[in-house]
Amino acid sequence: MPGFEKFSDLERKEVNDVLETGVLMRYGFDGMRNNIFKAKDLENEIQNRFKVKHAQLVSSGTAAVSVAMALSGVGVGDEVIMPTFTFVASFEAILMLGATPVLVDIDNTLTLCPKAVEKAITPKTKAIMPVHMCGSMANLDALKSICKTHNLKLIEDACQAIGGTYNGKALGTIGDAGCFSFDYVKTVTCGEGGTVITNNDDYAVKADLYQDHGHDHVGNDRGAETHPYLGYNFRISELNAAIGLAQFKRLDEFLDLQEKHYTILRQELNSINAIEFRTVPNGGVESYAFLNFFLPTLEIARKVSADFKSEGIDVCFHYYDNSWHYVRKWEHLKEAKSLYPLPESVKQGLSNISKQDFSQSDHFIGRNISCLIKIGWTEEEVKLRALKMTEIINRHI
Ligand SMILES: *Cc1c(COP(=O)(O)O)cnc(C)c1O
């Protein structure tokens, strides 16, 4: 996955363009910038590649999710449905707006279970946020139809699945808004950065102003601009955008490597009858950023994971015991350990999490091993890794 593995002269050239003018900000300074607009160029590339009307770059993937929530009008008193298995950014972005994250079970797709989503809907629910974890998606047709029935927004967190598709459409373009992260370890990196994408013109205008202190960006005197709404600073810098521009132009090269390495590993592991690969919904094509499979039991998964670690098979995760990605270890969330007072509605919602039964999620995450696919591996390295992984798994089943 990490695009940084392939840094080259292309990234250096784009960054140098910016350094030569010294204009590190995406807005203003027109006299100095020699017509260099890296953030704008990257937004255009994203729109063209994903056939989406609008891309709004921001400072991180977490910021992208917060902005998408704001565009959907999510705020205090509203509930947003999100999965138990995700990066912590999901609930952080919801809490930012004073809204309440509602945690819901995943299924064998490793993403939101539509049946569990339906059960969690209340009159306060405003949006559903599937997170396309580890390169693949939820049953988005089912989630879309739930949103339609209940008049809810669908916000896709596609941060780990850039390049994946569903019914021929890019992940991130299926809901009301989609989010990508370009942080240091993602398939495309800006160092730090992210984007919101949408086909909704009204969202696009609001995203543009919200991420820059409410500025309307009309005219060429920044000081004289009006502020139709309150905003914030979630801007990306030209330096970050420049790196992302070089990387994004190489997306297909990176995706081809992900698919190639994934396929070698999968073909070898396929010889083991006792493992089952994650389910990809009909119409879905993974981004191949990770290879995910289920072992027969939690105990076996723990043993395999320990041997992977001690025998040099790095970047494979057993998320059940990992503090970052699964509800089990989110004590700071469950105990609402905030630096500042939270709305009563949020405190109430968070206090419910410990009482919820997530045995369905445990059933999948407990047995899951998730292997990051590096694009920097050589073919030889992937083949050796595949054999070693197969040997270790066979030892324990
Ligand atoms: C990386 C990631 C984010 C957050 O992105 P940052 O750019 O690190 O803030 C959000 N959601 C998921 C699923 C991610 O993997």
Tab-separated table of C-alpha atoms in Angstrom, residues 31-345:
chain	number	residue	atom	x	y	z
A	31	GLY	CA	2.033	37.665	-8.605
A	32	MET	CA	4.646	35.379	-7.086
A	33	ARG	CA	3.415	31.911	-7.917
A	34	ASN	CA	4.242	31.737	-11.605
A	35	ASN	CA	0.870	30.129	-12.257
A	36	ILE	CA	1.706	27.097	-10.129
A	37	PHE	CA	-1.332	25.618	-8.412
A	38	LYS	CA	-0.498	22.092	-7.249
A	39	ALA	CA	-3.558	21.629	-5.047
A	40	LYS	CA	-5.869	22.716	-7.878
A	41	ASP	CA	-4.037	20.424	-10.324
A	42	LEU	CA	-4.352	17.456	-7.984
A	43	GLU	CA	-8.068	18.107	-7.519
A	44	ASN	CA	-8.496	18.069	-11.302
A	45	GLU	CA	-6.564	14.800	-11.590
A	46	ILE	CA	-8.766	13.210	-8.907
A	47	GLN	CA	-11.969	14.390	-10.614
A	48	ASN	CA	-10.858	13.026	-13.986
A	49	ARG	CA	-9.573	9.706	-12.679
A	50	PHE	CA	-12.681	8.937	-10.629
A	51	LYS	CA	-15.222	10.565	-12.964
A	52	VAL	CA	-16.576	12.656	-10.125
A	53	LYS	CA	-17.668	16.293	-10.374
A	54	HIS	CA	-15.825	17.680	-7.370
A	55	ALA	CA	-12.721	16.952	-5.321
A	56	GLN	CA	-11.821	19.111	-2.327
A	57	LEU	CA	-8.369	18.547	-0.918
A	58	VAL	CA	-7.922	18.928	2.831
A	59	SER	CA	-5.177	18.454	5.406
A	60	SER	CA	-5.893	14.801	6.299
A	61	GLY	CA	-8.256	11.890	5.813
A	62	THR	CA	-9.712	12.585	9.245
A	63	ALA	CA	-10.397	16.181	8.175
A	64	ALA	CA	-12.009	14.830	4.991
A	65	VAL	CA	-14.455	12.755	7.050
A	66	SER	CA	-15.227	15.727	9.325
A	67	VAL	CA	-15.836	17.979	6.326
A	68	ALA	CA	-18.079	15.346	4.717
A	69	MET	CA	-20.070	15.154	7.968
A	70	ALA	CA	-20.406	18.947	8.099
A	71	LEU	CA	-21.657	19.014	4.486
A	72	SER	CA	-24.296	16.466	5.416
A	73	GLY	CA	-25.433	18.744	8.221
A	74	VAL	CA	-24.361	16.321	10.969
A	75	GLY	CA	-24.117	17.967	14.391
A	76	VAL	CA	-25.055	17.821	18.073
A	77	GLY	CA	-27.899	15.405	18.757
A	78	ASP	CA	-27.406	13.487	15.507
A	79	GLU	CA	-26.264	9.882	15.340
A	80	VAL	CA	-23.905	8.495	12.723
A	81	ILE	CA	-23.713	4.751	12.176
A	82	MET	CA	-20.157	3.430	11.804
A	83	PRO	CA	-18.515	-0.010	12.001
A	84	THR	CA	-16.796	-1.605	15.021
A	85	PHE	CA	-13.782	-2.309	12.813
A	86	THR	CA	-12.210	0.855	11.443
A	87	PHE	CA	-9.493	3.377	12.119
A	88	VAL	CA	-10.083	5.643	15.148
A	89	ALA	CA	-10.448	8.594	12.739
A	90	SER	CA	-14.056	7.468	12.104
A	91	PHE	CA	-15.319	8.319	15.569
A	92	GLU	CA	-12.943	11.257	15.950
A	93	ALA	CA	-14.432	12.911	12.870
A	94	ILE	CA	-17.984	12.375	14.145
A	95	LEU	CA	-17.171	13.640	17.656
A	96	MET	CA	-15.532	16.758	16.164
A	97	LEU	CA	-18.989	17.963	15.141
A	98	GLY	CA	-20.595	17.095	18.450
A	99	ALA	CA	-22.470	14.175	16.901
A	100	THR	CA	-22.748	10.701	18.395
A	101	PRO	CA	-20.977	7.721	16.821
A	102	VAL	CA	-23.143	4.596	16.905
A	103	LEU	CA	-21.069	1.443	16.591
A	104	VAL	CA	-22.489	-1.405	14.562
A	105	ASP	CA	-21.346	-4.967	13.826
A	106	ILE	CA	-19.432	-5.974	10.742
A	107	ASP	CA	-19.973	-9.147	8.715
A	108	ASN	CA	-17.790	-11.409	6.550
A	109	THR	CA	-17.022	-8.434	4.262
A	110	LEU	CA	-15.146	-6.940	7.273
A	111	THR	CA	-17.321	-3.862	6.815
A	112	LEU	CA	-20.791	-2.728	7.964
A	113	CYS	CA	-23.410	-5.472	8.180
A	114	PRO	CA	-26.598	-4.080	6.554
A	115	LYS	CA	-28.901	-6.060	8.908
A	116	ALA	CA	-27.094	-4.664	11.958
A	117	VAL	CA	-27.298	-1.163	10.447
A	118	GLU	CA	-31.080	-1.415	10.091
A	119	LYS	CA	-31.444	-2.446	13.719
A	120	ALA	CA	-29.379	0.546	14.875
A	121	ILE	CA	-31.455	3.221	13.136
A	122	THR	CA	-33.317	5.631	15.454
A	123	PRO	CA	-35.122	8.935	14.797
A	124	LYS	CA	-31.787	10.642	15.529
A	125	THR	CA	-29.799	8.809	12.839
A	126	LYS	CA	-28.530	11.236	10.212
A	127	ALA	CA	-25.896	9.334	8.261
A	128	ILE	CA	-24.393	5.923	7.638
A	129	MET	CA	-20.656	5.700	7.181
A	130	PRO	CA	-19.334	2.471	5.667
A	131	VAL	CA	-15.551	2.223	5.948
A	132	HIS	CA	-13.991	0.295	3.075
A	133	MET	CA	-11.425	-1.329	5.337
A	134	CYS	CA	-8.375	-3.056	3.965
A	135	GLY	CA	-9.200	-2.454	0.317
A	136	SER	CA	-12.776	-3.703	0.028
A	137	MET	CA	-16.336	-2.561	0.492
A	138	ALA	CA	-19.641	-3.316	2.207
A	139	ASN	CA	-22.784	-4.302	0.331
A	140	LEU	CA	-23.320	-0.734	-0.850
A	141	ASP	CA	-26.552	-1.452	-2.742
A	142	ALA	CA	-28.096	-2.672	0.507
A	143	LEU	CA	-26.796	0.360	2.440
A	144	LYS	CA	-27.993	2.759	-0.259
A	145	SER	CA	-31.460	1.333	-0.157
A	146	ILE	CA	-31.527	1.617	3.654
A	147	CYS	CA	-30.479	5.279	3.300
A	148	LYS	CA	-33.237	5.882	0.780
A	149	THR	CA	-35.922	4.300	2.957
A	150	HIS	CA	-34.893	6.245	6.056
A	151	ASN	CA	-33.771	9.463	4.341
A	152	LEU	CA	-30.165	9.220	5.533
A	153	LYS	CA	-26.853	10.373	4.056
A	154	LEU	CA	-24.280	7.821	2.903
A	155	ILE	CA	-20.696	8.901	3.535
A	156	GLU	CA	-17.981	6.547	2.304
A	157	ASP	CA	-14.670	6.365	4.109
A	158	ALA	CA	-12.581	4.977	1.248
A	159	CYS	CA	-9.247	5.913	2.862
A	160	GLN	CA	-7.889	2.346	2.599
A	161	ALA	CA	-9.469	1.433	-0.705
A	162	ILE	CA	-8.448	4.003	-3.287
A	163	GLY	CA	-8.796	2.415	-6.731
A	164	GLY	CA	-11.403	-0.165	-5.687
A	165	THR	CA	-14.705	-0.180	-7.588
A	166	TYR	CA	-18.331	-1.199	-7.086
A	167	ASN	CA	-20.604	-1.878	-10.047
A	168	GLY	CA	-17.988	-0.205	-12.234
A	169	LYS	CA	-17.884	3.010	-10.185
A	170	ALA	CA	-14.945	4.200	-8.110
A	171	LEU	CA	-15.285	3.660	-4.374
A	172	GLY	CA	-15.888	7.060	-2.829
A	173	THR	CA	-18.263	8.133	-5.629
A	174	ILE	CA	-21.224	5.952	-4.634
A	175	GLY	CA	-22.525	7.781	-1.572
A	176	ASP	CA	-23.387	11.458	-1.036
A	177	ALA	CA	-19.701	12.095	-0.368
A	178	GLY	CA	-16.543	9.990	-0.236
A	179	CYS	CA	-13.246	10.441	1.580
A	180	PHE	CA	-9.645	9.471	0.858
A	181	SER	CA	-6.581	9.870	3.035
A	182	PHE	CA	-3.173	10.691	1.595
A	183	ASP	CA	-1.293	10.227	4.856
A	184	TYR	CA	2.182	8.761	4.871
A	185	VAL	CA	1.165	5.082	4.759
A	186	LYS	CA	-1.625	5.189	2.197
A	187	THR	CA	-1.481	3.980	-1.445
A	188	VAL	CA	-1.099	7.596	-2.575
A	189	THR	CA	0.663	9.869	-0.117
A	190	CYS	CA	1.004	13.636	0.230
A	191	GLY	CA	2.889	13.219	3.533
A	192	GLU	CA	-0.317	14.427	5.176
A	193	GLY	CA	-3.496	15.124	3.259
A	194	GLY	CA	-6.896	13.907	2.179
A	195	THR	CA	-9.820	14.686	-0.080
A	196	VAL	CA	-13.589	14.772	-0.099
A	197	ILE	CA	-15.192	13.843	-3.416
A	198	THR	CA	-18.817	14.402	-4.379
A	199	ASN	CA	-21.174	14.883	-7.313
A	200	ASN	CA	-23.300	17.279	-5.281
A	201	ASP	CA	-22.708	20.908	-6.424
A	202	ASP	CA	-24.034	22.370	-3.185
A	203	TYR	CA	-21.673	20.171	-1.137
A	204	ALA	CA	-18.770	21.286	-3.343
A	205	VAL	CA	-19.371	24.994	-2.673
A	206	LYS	CA	-19.709	24.350	1.051
A	207	ALA	CA	-16.611	22.108	1.214
A	208	ASP	CA	-14.552	24.792	-0.532
A	209	LEU	CA	-15.438	27.420	2.023
A	210	TYR	CA	-15.630	25.232	5.124
A	211	GLN	CA	-12.034	23.999	4.810
A	212	ASP	CA	-10.757	27.603	4.557
A	213	HIS	CA	-12.315	29.618	7.414
A	214	GLY	CA	-15.551	30.123	5.484
A	215	HIS	CA	-13.887	32.111	2.666
A	216	ASP	CA	-16.065	32.206	-0.459
A	217	HIS	CA	-13.030	32.405	-2.806
A	218	VAL	CA	-14.754	34.967	-5.025
A	219	GLY	CA	-12.523	37.607	-6.617
A	220	ASN	CA	-8.798	37.943	-6.064
A	221	ASP	CA	-8.593	39.935	-2.850
A	222	ARG	CA	-8.618	37.423	-0.035
A	223	GLY	CA	-9.116	40.132	2.578
A	224	ALA	CA	-12.292	41.317	0.873
A	225	GLU	CA	-13.954	37.906	0.546
A	226	THR	CA	-17.241	37.225	2.303
A	227	HIS	CA	-17.949	34.312	4.641
A	228	PRO	CA	-21.347	32.765	3.973
A	229	TYR	CA	-20.845	30.159	6.732
A	230	LEU	CA	-18.588	29.498	9.680
A	231	GLY	CA	-15.581	27.475	8.643
A	232	TYR	CA	-12.353	26.021	9.916
A	233	ASN	CA	-8.795	25.498	8.690
A	234	PHE	CA	-8.448	22.116	7.044
A	235	ARG	CA	-6.355	23.421	4.114
A	236	ILE	CA	-3.660	21.402	2.416
A	237	SER	CA	-0.329	23.084	1.647
A	238	GLU	CA	1.153	23.302	-1.836
A	239	LEU	CA	4.130	21.194	-0.746
A	240	ASN	CA	1.917	18.317	0.338
A	241	ALA	CA	-0.247	18.662	-2.748
A	242	ALA	CA	2.837	18.611	-4.993
A	243	ILE	CA	3.946	15.230	-3.636
A	244	GLY	CA	0.390	13.938	-3.982
A	245	LEU	CA	0.182	15.158	-7.565
A	246	ALA	CA	3.221	13.101	-8.595
A	247	GLN	CA	1.964	10.103	-6.633
A	248	PHE	CA	-1.608	10.295	-7.914
A	249	LYS	CA	-0.446	10.270	-11.525
A	250	ARG	CA	1.161	6.926	-10.663
A	251	LEU	CA	-1.970	5.421	-9.123
A	252	ASP	CA	-2.407	2.798	-11.846
A	253	GLU	CA	1.224	1.707	-11.533
A	254	PHE	CA	0.732	1.292	-7.765
A	255	LEU	CA	-2.602	-0.523	-8.143
A	256	ASP	CA	-1.101	-2.957	-10.669
A	257	LEU	CA	1.663	-3.817	-8.204
A	258	GLN	CA	-0.855	-4.277	-5.382
A	259	GLU	CA	-2.944	-6.627	-7.529
A	260	LYS	CA	0.090	-8.571	-8.721
A	261	HIS	CA	1.481	-9.124	-5.213
A	262	TYR	CA	-1.961	-9.880	-3.763
A	263	THR	CA	-2.589	-12.470	-6.464
A	264	ILE	CA	0.689	-14.325	-5.823
A	265	LEU	CA	-0.060	-14.530	-2.076
A	266	ARG	CA	-3.673	-15.526	-2.591
A	267	GLN	CA	-2.924	-18.275	-5.075
A	268	GLU	CA	-0.477	-19.876	-2.662
A	269	LEU	CA	-2.715	-19.535	0.416
A	270	ASN	CA	-5.610	-20.922	-1.590
A	271	SER	CA	-4.047	-24.379	-1.167
A	272	ILE	CA	-5.052	-24.307	2.512
A	273	ASN	CA	-8.620	-25.589	2.818
A	274	ALA	CA	-9.078	-24.364	6.371
A	275	ILE	CA	-8.790	-20.695	5.488
A	276	GLU	CA	-11.557	-18.595	4.055
A	277	PHE	CA	-10.996	-15.274	2.291
A	278	ARG	CA	-13.025	-12.178	3.122
A	279	THR	CA	-16.242	-11.825	1.133
A	280	VAL	CA	-16.289	-9.163	-1.562
A	281	PRO	CA	-19.901	-8.161	-2.351
A	282	ASN	CA	-21.272	-8.828	-5.849
A	283	GLY	CA	-20.136	-6.120	-8.238
A	284	GLY	CA	-17.157	-5.187	-6.076
A	285	VAL	CA	-13.496	-5.135	-7.100
A	286	GLU	CA	-10.922	-4.750	-4.331
A	287	SER	CA	-8.097	-2.224	-4.454
A	288	TYR	CA	-5.810	-5.105	-3.378
A	289	ALA	CA	-4.246	-2.933	-0.656
A	290	PHE	CA	-4.543	-5.892	1.769
A	291	LEU	CA	-5.137	-9.632	1.627
A	292	ASN	CA	-7.617	-10.687	4.317
A	293	PHE	CA	-8.509	-14.177	5.433
A	294	PHE	CA	-10.205	-15.990	8.301
A	295	LEU	CA	-8.655	-18.867	10.249
A	296	PRO	CA	-10.872	-21.478	11.915
A	297	THR	CA	-10.594	-20.107	15.493
A	298	LEU	CA	-9.350	-17.173	17.557
A	299	GLU	CA	-6.688	-19.392	19.162
A	300	ILE	CA	-5.289	-20.439	15.787
A	301	ALA	CA	-5.291	-16.833	14.581
A	302	ARG	CA	-3.319	-15.804	17.682
A	303	LYS	CA	-0.739	-18.562	17.141
A	304	VAL	CA	-0.357	-17.821	13.436
A	305	SER	CA	-0.024	-14.107	14.124
A	306	ALA	CA	2.662	-14.723	16.781
A	307	ASP	CA	4.650	-16.972	14.443
A	308	PHE	CA	4.309	-14.506	11.557
A	309	LYS	CA	5.822	-11.875	13.845
A	310	SER	CA	8.680	-13.972	15.197
A	311	GLU	CA	9.523	-15.435	11.792
A	312	GLY	CA	9.807	-12.191	9.871
A	313	ILE	CA	6.388	-12.012	8.174
A	314	ASP	CA	5.798	-8.352	8.918
A	315	VAL	CA	2.810	-6.092	8.088
A	316	CYS	CA	0.237	-8.802	8.910
A	317	PHE	CA	-2.271	-7.721	11.536
A	318	HIS	CA	-4.492	-9.601	13.950
A	319	TYR	CA	-6.736	-6.665	14.720
A	320	TYR	CA	-8.573	-8.415	17.566
A	321	ASP	CA	-5.584	-7.791	19.810
A	322	ASN	CA	-4.586	-4.490	18.209
A	323	SER	CA	-5.548	-1.259	19.934
A	324	TRP	CA	-6.047	0.935	16.912
A	325	HIS	CA	-8.626	-0.607	14.686
A	326	TYR	CA	-11.159	-2.547	16.711
A	327	VAL	CA	-13.753	-1.544	19.323
A	328	ARG	CA	-12.384	-4.023	21.866
A	329	LYS	CA	-9.470	-1.772	22.791
A	330	TRP	CA	-11.101	1.644	22.410
A	331	GLU	CA	-11.170	2.319	26.173
A	332	HIS	CA	-10.687	6.073	25.721
A	333	LEU	CA	-13.837	6.145	23.600
A	334	LYS	CA	-15.927	3.935	25.861
A	335	GLU	CA	-14.899	6.006	28.893
A	336	ALA	CA	-15.394	9.296	27.000
A	337	LYS	CA	-11.956	10.553	28.038
A	338	SER	CA	-12.229	13.965	26.448
A	339	LEU	CA	-10.004	16.971	27.149
A	340	TYR	CA	-13.089	19.181	27.085
A	341	PRO	CA	-16.772	18.770	28.022
A	342	LEU	CA	-18.807	16.703	25.543
A	343	PRO	CA	-22.508	17.214	24.775
A	344	GLU	CA	-24.822	15.141	27.016
A	345	SER	CA	-26.103	13.297	23.944
